[in-house]
Coordinates of C-alpha atoms in Angstrom, one line a residue:
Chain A
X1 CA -18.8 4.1 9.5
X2 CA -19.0 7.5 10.5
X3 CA -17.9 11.2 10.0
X4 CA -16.2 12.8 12.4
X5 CA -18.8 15.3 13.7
X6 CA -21.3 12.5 14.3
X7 CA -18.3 11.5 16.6
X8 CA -19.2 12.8 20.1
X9 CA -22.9 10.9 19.9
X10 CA -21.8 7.8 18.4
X11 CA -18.3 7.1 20.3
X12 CA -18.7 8.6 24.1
X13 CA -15.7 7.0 24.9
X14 CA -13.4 8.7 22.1
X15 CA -11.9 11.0 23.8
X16 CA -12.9 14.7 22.9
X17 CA -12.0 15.4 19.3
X18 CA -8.5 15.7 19.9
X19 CA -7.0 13.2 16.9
X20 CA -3.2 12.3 16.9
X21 CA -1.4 11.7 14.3
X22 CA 1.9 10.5 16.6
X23 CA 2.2 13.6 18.6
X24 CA 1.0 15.8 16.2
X25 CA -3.0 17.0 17.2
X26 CA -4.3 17.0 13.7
X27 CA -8.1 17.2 14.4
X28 CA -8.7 20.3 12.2
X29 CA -7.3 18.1 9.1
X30 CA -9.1 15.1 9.9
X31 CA -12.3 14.4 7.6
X32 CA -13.0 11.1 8.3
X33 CA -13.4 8.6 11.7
X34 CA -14.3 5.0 11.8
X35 CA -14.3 2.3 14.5
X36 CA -10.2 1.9 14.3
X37 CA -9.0 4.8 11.5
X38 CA -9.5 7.9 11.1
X39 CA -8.2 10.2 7.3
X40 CA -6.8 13.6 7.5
X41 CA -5.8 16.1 4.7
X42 CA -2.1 16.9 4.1
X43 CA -0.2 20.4 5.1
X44 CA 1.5 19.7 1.7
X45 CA -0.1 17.2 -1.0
X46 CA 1.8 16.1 -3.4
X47 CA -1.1 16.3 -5.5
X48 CA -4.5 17.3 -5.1
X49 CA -6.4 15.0 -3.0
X50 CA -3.4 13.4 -1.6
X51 CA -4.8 11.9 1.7
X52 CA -3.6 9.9 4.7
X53 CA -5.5 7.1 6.4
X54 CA -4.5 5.8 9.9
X55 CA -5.4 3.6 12.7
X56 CA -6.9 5.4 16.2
X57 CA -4.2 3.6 17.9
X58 CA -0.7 5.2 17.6
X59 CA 1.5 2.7 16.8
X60 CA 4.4 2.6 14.1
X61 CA 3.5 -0.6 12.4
X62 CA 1.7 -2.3 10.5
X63 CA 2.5 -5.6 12.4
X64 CA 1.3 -3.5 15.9
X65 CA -2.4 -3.6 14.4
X66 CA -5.3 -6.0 15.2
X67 CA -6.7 -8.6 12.3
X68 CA -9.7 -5.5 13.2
X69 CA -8.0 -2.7 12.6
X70 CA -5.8 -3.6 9.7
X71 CA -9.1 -4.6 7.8
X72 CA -10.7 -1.1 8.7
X73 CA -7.7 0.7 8.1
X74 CA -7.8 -1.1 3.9
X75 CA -11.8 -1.1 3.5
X76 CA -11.6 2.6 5.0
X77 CA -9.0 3.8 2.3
X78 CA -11.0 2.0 -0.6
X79 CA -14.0 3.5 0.7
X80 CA -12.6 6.6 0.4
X81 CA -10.8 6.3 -2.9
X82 CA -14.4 6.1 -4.4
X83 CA -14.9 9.9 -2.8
X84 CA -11.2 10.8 -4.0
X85 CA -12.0 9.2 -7.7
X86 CA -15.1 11.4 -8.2
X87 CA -14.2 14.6 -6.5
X88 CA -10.4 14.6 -8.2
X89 CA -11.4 13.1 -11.0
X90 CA -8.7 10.5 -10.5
X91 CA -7.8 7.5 -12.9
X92 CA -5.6 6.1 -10.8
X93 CA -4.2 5.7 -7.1
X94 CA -0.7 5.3 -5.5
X95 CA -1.3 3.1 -2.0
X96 CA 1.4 3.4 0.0
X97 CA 2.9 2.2 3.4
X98 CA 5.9 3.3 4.4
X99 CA 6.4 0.3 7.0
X100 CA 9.1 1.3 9.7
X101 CA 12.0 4.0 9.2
X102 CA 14.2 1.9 7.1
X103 CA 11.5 2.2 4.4
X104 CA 11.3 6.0 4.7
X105 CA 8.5 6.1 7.2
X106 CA 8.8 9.7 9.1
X107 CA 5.9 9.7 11.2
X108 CA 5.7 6.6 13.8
X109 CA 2.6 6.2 13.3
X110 CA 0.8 3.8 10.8
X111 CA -0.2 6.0 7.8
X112 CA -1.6 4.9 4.2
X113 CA -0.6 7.2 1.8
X114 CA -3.2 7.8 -1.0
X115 CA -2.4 10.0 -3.8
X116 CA -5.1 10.1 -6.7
X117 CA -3.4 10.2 -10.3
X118 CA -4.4 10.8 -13.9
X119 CA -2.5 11.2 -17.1
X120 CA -0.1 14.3 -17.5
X121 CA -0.4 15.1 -13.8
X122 CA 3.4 15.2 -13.7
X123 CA 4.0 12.1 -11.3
X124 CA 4.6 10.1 -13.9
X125 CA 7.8 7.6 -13.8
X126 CA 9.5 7.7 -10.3
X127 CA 8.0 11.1 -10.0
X128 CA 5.5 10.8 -6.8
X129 CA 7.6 8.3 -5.2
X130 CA 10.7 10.4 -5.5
X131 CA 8.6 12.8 -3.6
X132 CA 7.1 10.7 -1.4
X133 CA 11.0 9.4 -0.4
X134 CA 12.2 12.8 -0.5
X135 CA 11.9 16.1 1.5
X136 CA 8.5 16.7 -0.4
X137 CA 6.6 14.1 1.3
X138 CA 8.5 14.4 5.0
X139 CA 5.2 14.3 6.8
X140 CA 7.0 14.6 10.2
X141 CA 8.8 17.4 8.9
X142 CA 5.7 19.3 7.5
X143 CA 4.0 18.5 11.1
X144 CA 7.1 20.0 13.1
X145 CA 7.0 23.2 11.0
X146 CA 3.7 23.8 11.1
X147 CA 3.6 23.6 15.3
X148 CA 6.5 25.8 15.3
X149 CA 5.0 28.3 13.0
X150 CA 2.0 28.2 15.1
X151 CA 3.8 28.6 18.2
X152 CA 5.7 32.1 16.6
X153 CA 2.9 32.9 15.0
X154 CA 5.1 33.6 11.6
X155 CA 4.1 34.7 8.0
X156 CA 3.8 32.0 6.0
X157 CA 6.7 32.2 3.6
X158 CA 5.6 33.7 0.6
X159 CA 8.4 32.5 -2.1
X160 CA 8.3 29.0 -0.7
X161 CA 7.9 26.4 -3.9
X162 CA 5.1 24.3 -2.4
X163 CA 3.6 26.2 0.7
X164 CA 2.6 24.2 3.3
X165 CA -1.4 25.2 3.6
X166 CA -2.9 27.1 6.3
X167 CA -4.6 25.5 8.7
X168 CA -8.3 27.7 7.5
X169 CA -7.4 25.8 3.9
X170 CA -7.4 21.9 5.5
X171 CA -10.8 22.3 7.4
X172 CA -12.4 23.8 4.4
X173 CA -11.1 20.9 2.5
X174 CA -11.8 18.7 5.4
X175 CA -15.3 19.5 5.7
X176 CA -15.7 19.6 1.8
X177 CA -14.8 16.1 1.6
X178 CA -16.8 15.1 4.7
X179 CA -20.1 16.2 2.8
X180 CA -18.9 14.8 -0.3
X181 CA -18.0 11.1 1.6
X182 CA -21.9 11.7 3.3
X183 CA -23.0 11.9 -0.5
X184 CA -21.4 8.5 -1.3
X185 CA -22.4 6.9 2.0
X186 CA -26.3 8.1 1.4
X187 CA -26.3 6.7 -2.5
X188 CA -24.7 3.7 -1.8
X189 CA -27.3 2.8 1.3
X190 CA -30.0 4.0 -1.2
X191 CA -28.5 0.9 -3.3
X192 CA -29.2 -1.3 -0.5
Chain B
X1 CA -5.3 -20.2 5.6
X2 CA -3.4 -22.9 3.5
X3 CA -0.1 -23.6 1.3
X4 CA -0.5 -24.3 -2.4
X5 CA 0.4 -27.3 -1.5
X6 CA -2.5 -28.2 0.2
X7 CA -5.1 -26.9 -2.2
X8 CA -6.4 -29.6 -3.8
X9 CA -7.4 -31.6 -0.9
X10 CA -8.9 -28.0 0.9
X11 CA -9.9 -26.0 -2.2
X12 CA -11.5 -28.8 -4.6
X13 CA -13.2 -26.2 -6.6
X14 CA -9.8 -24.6 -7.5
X15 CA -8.9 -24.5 -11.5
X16 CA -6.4 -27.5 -11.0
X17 CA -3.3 -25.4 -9.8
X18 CA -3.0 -23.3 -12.3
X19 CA -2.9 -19.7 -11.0
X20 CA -3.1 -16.7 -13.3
X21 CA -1.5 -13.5 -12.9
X22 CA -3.6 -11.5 -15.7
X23 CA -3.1 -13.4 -18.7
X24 CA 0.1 -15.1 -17.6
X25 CA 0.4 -18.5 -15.4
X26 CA 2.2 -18.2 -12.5
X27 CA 1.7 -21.2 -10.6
X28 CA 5.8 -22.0 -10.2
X29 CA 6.5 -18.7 -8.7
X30 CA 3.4 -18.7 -6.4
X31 CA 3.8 -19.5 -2.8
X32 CA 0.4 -19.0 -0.5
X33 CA -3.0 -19.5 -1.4
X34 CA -5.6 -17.9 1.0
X35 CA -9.2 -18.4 0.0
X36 CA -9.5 -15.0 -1.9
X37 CA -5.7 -14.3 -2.4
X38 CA -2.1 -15.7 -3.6
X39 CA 1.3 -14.9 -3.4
X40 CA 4.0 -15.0 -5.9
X41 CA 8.0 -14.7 -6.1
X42 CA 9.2 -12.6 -8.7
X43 CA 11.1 -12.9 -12.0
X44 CA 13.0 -9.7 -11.1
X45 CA 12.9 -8.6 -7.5
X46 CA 14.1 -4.9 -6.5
X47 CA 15.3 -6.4 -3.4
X48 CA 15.3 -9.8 -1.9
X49 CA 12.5 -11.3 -0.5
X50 CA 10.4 -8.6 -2.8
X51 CA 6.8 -10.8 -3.3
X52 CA 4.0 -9.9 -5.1
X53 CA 0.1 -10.2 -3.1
X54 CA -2.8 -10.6 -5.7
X55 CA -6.5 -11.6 -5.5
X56 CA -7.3 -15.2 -7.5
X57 CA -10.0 -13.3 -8.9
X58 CA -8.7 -11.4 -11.7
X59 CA -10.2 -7.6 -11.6
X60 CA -7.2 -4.7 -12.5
X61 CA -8.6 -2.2 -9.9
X62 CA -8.4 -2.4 -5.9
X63 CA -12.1 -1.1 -6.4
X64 CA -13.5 -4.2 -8.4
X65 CA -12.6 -6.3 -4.8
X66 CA -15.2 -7.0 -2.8
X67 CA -15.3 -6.3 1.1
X68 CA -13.9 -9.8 1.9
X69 CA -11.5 -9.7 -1.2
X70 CA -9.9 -6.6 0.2
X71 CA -9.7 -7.7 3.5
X72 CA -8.1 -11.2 2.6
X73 CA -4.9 -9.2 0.5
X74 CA -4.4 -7.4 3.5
X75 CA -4.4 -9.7 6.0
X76 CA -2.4 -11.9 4.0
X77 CA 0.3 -8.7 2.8
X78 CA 0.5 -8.6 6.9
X79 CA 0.8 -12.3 7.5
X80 CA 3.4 -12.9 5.1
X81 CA 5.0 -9.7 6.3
X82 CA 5.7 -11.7 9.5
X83 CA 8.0 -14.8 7.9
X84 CA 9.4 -12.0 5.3
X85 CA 10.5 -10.1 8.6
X86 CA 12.3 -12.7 10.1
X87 CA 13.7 -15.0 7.0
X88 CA 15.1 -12.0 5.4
X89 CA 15.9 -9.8 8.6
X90 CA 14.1 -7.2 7.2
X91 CA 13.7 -4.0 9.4
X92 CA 10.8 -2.6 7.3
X93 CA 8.8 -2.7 4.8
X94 CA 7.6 -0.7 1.3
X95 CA 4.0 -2.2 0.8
X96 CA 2.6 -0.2 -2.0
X97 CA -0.3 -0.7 -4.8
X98 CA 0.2 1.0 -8.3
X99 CA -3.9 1.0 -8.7
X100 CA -4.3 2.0 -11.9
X101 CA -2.1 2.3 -14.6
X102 CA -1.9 5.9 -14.6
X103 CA -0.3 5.3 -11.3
X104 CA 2.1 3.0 -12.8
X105 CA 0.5 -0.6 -13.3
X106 CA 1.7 -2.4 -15.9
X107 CA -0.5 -5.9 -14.9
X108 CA -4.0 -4.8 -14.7
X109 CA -4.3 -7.6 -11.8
X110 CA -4.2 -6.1 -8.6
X111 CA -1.2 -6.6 -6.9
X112 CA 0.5 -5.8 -3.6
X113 CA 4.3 -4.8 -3.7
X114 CA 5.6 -6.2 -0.8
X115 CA 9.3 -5.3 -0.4
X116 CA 11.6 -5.9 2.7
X117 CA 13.8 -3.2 3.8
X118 CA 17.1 -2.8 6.1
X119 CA 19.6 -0.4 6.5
X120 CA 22.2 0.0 3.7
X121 CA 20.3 -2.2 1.4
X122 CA 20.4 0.6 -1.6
X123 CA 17.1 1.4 -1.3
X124 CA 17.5 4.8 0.5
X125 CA 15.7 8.3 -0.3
X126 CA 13.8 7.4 -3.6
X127 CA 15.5 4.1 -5.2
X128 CA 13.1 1.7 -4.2
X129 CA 9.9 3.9 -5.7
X130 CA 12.4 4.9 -8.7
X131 CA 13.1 1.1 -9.7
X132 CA 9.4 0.0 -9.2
X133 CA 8.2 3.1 -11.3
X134 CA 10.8 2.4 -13.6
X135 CA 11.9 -0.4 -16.1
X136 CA 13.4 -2.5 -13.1
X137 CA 9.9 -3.0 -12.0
X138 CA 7.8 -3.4 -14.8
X139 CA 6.5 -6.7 -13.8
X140 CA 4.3 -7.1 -17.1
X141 CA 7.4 -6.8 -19.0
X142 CA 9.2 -9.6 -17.0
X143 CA 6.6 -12.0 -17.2
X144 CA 6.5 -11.8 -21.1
X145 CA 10.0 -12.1 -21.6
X146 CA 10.0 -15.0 -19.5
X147 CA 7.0 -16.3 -21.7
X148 CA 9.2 -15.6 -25.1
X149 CA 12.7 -17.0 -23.7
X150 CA 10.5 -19.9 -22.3
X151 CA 9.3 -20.2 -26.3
X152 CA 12.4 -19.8 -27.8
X153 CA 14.3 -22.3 -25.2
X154 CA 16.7 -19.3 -25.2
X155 CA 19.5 -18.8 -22.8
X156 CA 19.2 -16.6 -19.9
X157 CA 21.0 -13.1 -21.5
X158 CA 24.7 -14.0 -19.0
X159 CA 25.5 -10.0 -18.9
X160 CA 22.6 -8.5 -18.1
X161 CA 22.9 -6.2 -14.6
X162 CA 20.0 -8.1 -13.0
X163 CA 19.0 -11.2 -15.1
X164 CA 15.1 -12.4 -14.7
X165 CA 15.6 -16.0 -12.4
X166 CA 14.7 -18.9 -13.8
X167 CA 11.7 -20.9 -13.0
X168 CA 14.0 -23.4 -10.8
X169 CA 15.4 -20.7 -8.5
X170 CA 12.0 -19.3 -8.4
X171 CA 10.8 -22.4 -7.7
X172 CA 13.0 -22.8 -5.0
X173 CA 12.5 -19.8 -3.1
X174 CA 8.6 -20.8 -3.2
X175 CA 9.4 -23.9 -1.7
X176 CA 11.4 -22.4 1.2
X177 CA 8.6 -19.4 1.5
X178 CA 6.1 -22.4 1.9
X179 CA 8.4 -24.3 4.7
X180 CA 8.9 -21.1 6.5
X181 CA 4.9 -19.6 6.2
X182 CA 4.4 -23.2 7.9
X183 CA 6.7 -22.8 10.7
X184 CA 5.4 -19.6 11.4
X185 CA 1.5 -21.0 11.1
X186 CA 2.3 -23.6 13.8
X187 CA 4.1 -21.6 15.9
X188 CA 0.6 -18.7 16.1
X189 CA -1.4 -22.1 16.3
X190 CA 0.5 -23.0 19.5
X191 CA 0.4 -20.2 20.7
X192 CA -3.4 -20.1 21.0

């Protein structure tokens, strides 16, 4: 497993940095590249630390992927939930697929949703999957804008309930979690 | 891979058949067996064809699994996905792990929610997430009624909006589940 900047020296074939995420190019929200997956940070989290973990290989469903990649894609979210648990302080996790559009899946591109949780953090009930279903966690949607924003160049809209995040906000996360994930990979080897 | 059925002969170190979801026994409603994992029907599905993916070992957190017990649920969430696909016609899929029970877990057993999806089936914007937040899919809950009407010899409650099944229609849709894994396990073999 690596991190992403160790990615030019230890996968010459990857090509460039350039990560998709469908069509999106979400490179400066990526944290995190392994042999078949790769995580990024969300424009618009449902809740801190809400993360999304997919294969290198764009393709909508879970039933596309390899017996290889599907196993990378599950042991690379739990390896990062261990990051997630101690940086968020989470008590909990929502794992989610959204497998193919009749299940609400807006991107067509494999994508584990994982949202830490802890007591009081206001997803309680139906709460984070009503979001998740709704507008709120219309991944696509969030990607779309954010391209067109770029494109015009416009403000970000101040009065907006949850602001998307600028792009300066993911890659400070991004490489935040990337040191803290190095931190877990380094104590866990030392436990070797 | 093998079929309860099968388990004696293949598994000899296997607790008799007995399989235990947390504190409950399961073994009528479960229809796959993998070395690390097993599958079960449920008492209360949100929507047909809605199983249940859960390591034999009983640990309540995806992070007490080892490498190979993560890897088995998920392979085996994906296999199954396959004969749920085509028995039920599903289109997609919700696959999604309450870990935790500040995420919503009311059995602290890991467990995969696998439910099948298709246009029009009800589950639209946030309904499926809403009933398997909420009451509807409290799966701890069904299993101790069960285990108290079960005591009582009571009848099965005859106005309830979506009555618990009984063990023989549970039973039943194991059996077919088993047939229909099989078919699909010869047909891979064959085409080897």
């Amino acid at each position: 497993m690596t991190t992403i900047k160790d990615l030019s020296e230890e996968m010459p074939s990857f090509p460039g940095r350039a990560i998709k995420f469908a069509n999106f190019n979400v490179t400066s929200q990526v944290f995190h590249v392994t042999p078949h997956s790769f995580a990024l940070v969300n424009l618009k989290p449902l809740l801190p630390g809400h993360i999304l973990v997919s294969p290198l290989r764009v393709v909508p469903r879970l039933s596309d992927l390899s017996a290889a990649e599907t196993t990378d894609l599950f042991l690379t979210t739990t390896k990062l939930q261990r990051t997630l648990a101690r940086v968020y302080k989470a008590e909990a996790f929502n794992v989610a697929v959204q497998d193919g559009q009749a299940a609400g899946q807006s991107v067509p591109h494999v994508h584990v949703h994982v949202i830490p949780r802890k007591s009081g953090d206001g997803g309680e009930g139906d709460k984070v999957h009503e979001w998740l279903e709704g507008e709120e966690g219309d991944v696509g949607a969030h990607q779309r804008q954010a391209v067109e924003r770029q494109r015009a160049k416009e403000e970000w809209v101040k009065d907006e309930d949850r602001k998307p995040r600028s792009k300066e906000v993911m890659e400070a996360e991004a490489k935040w979690l990337r040191e803290e994930i190095e931190k877990d990979e380094k104590s866990s080897a030392g436990r070797l």
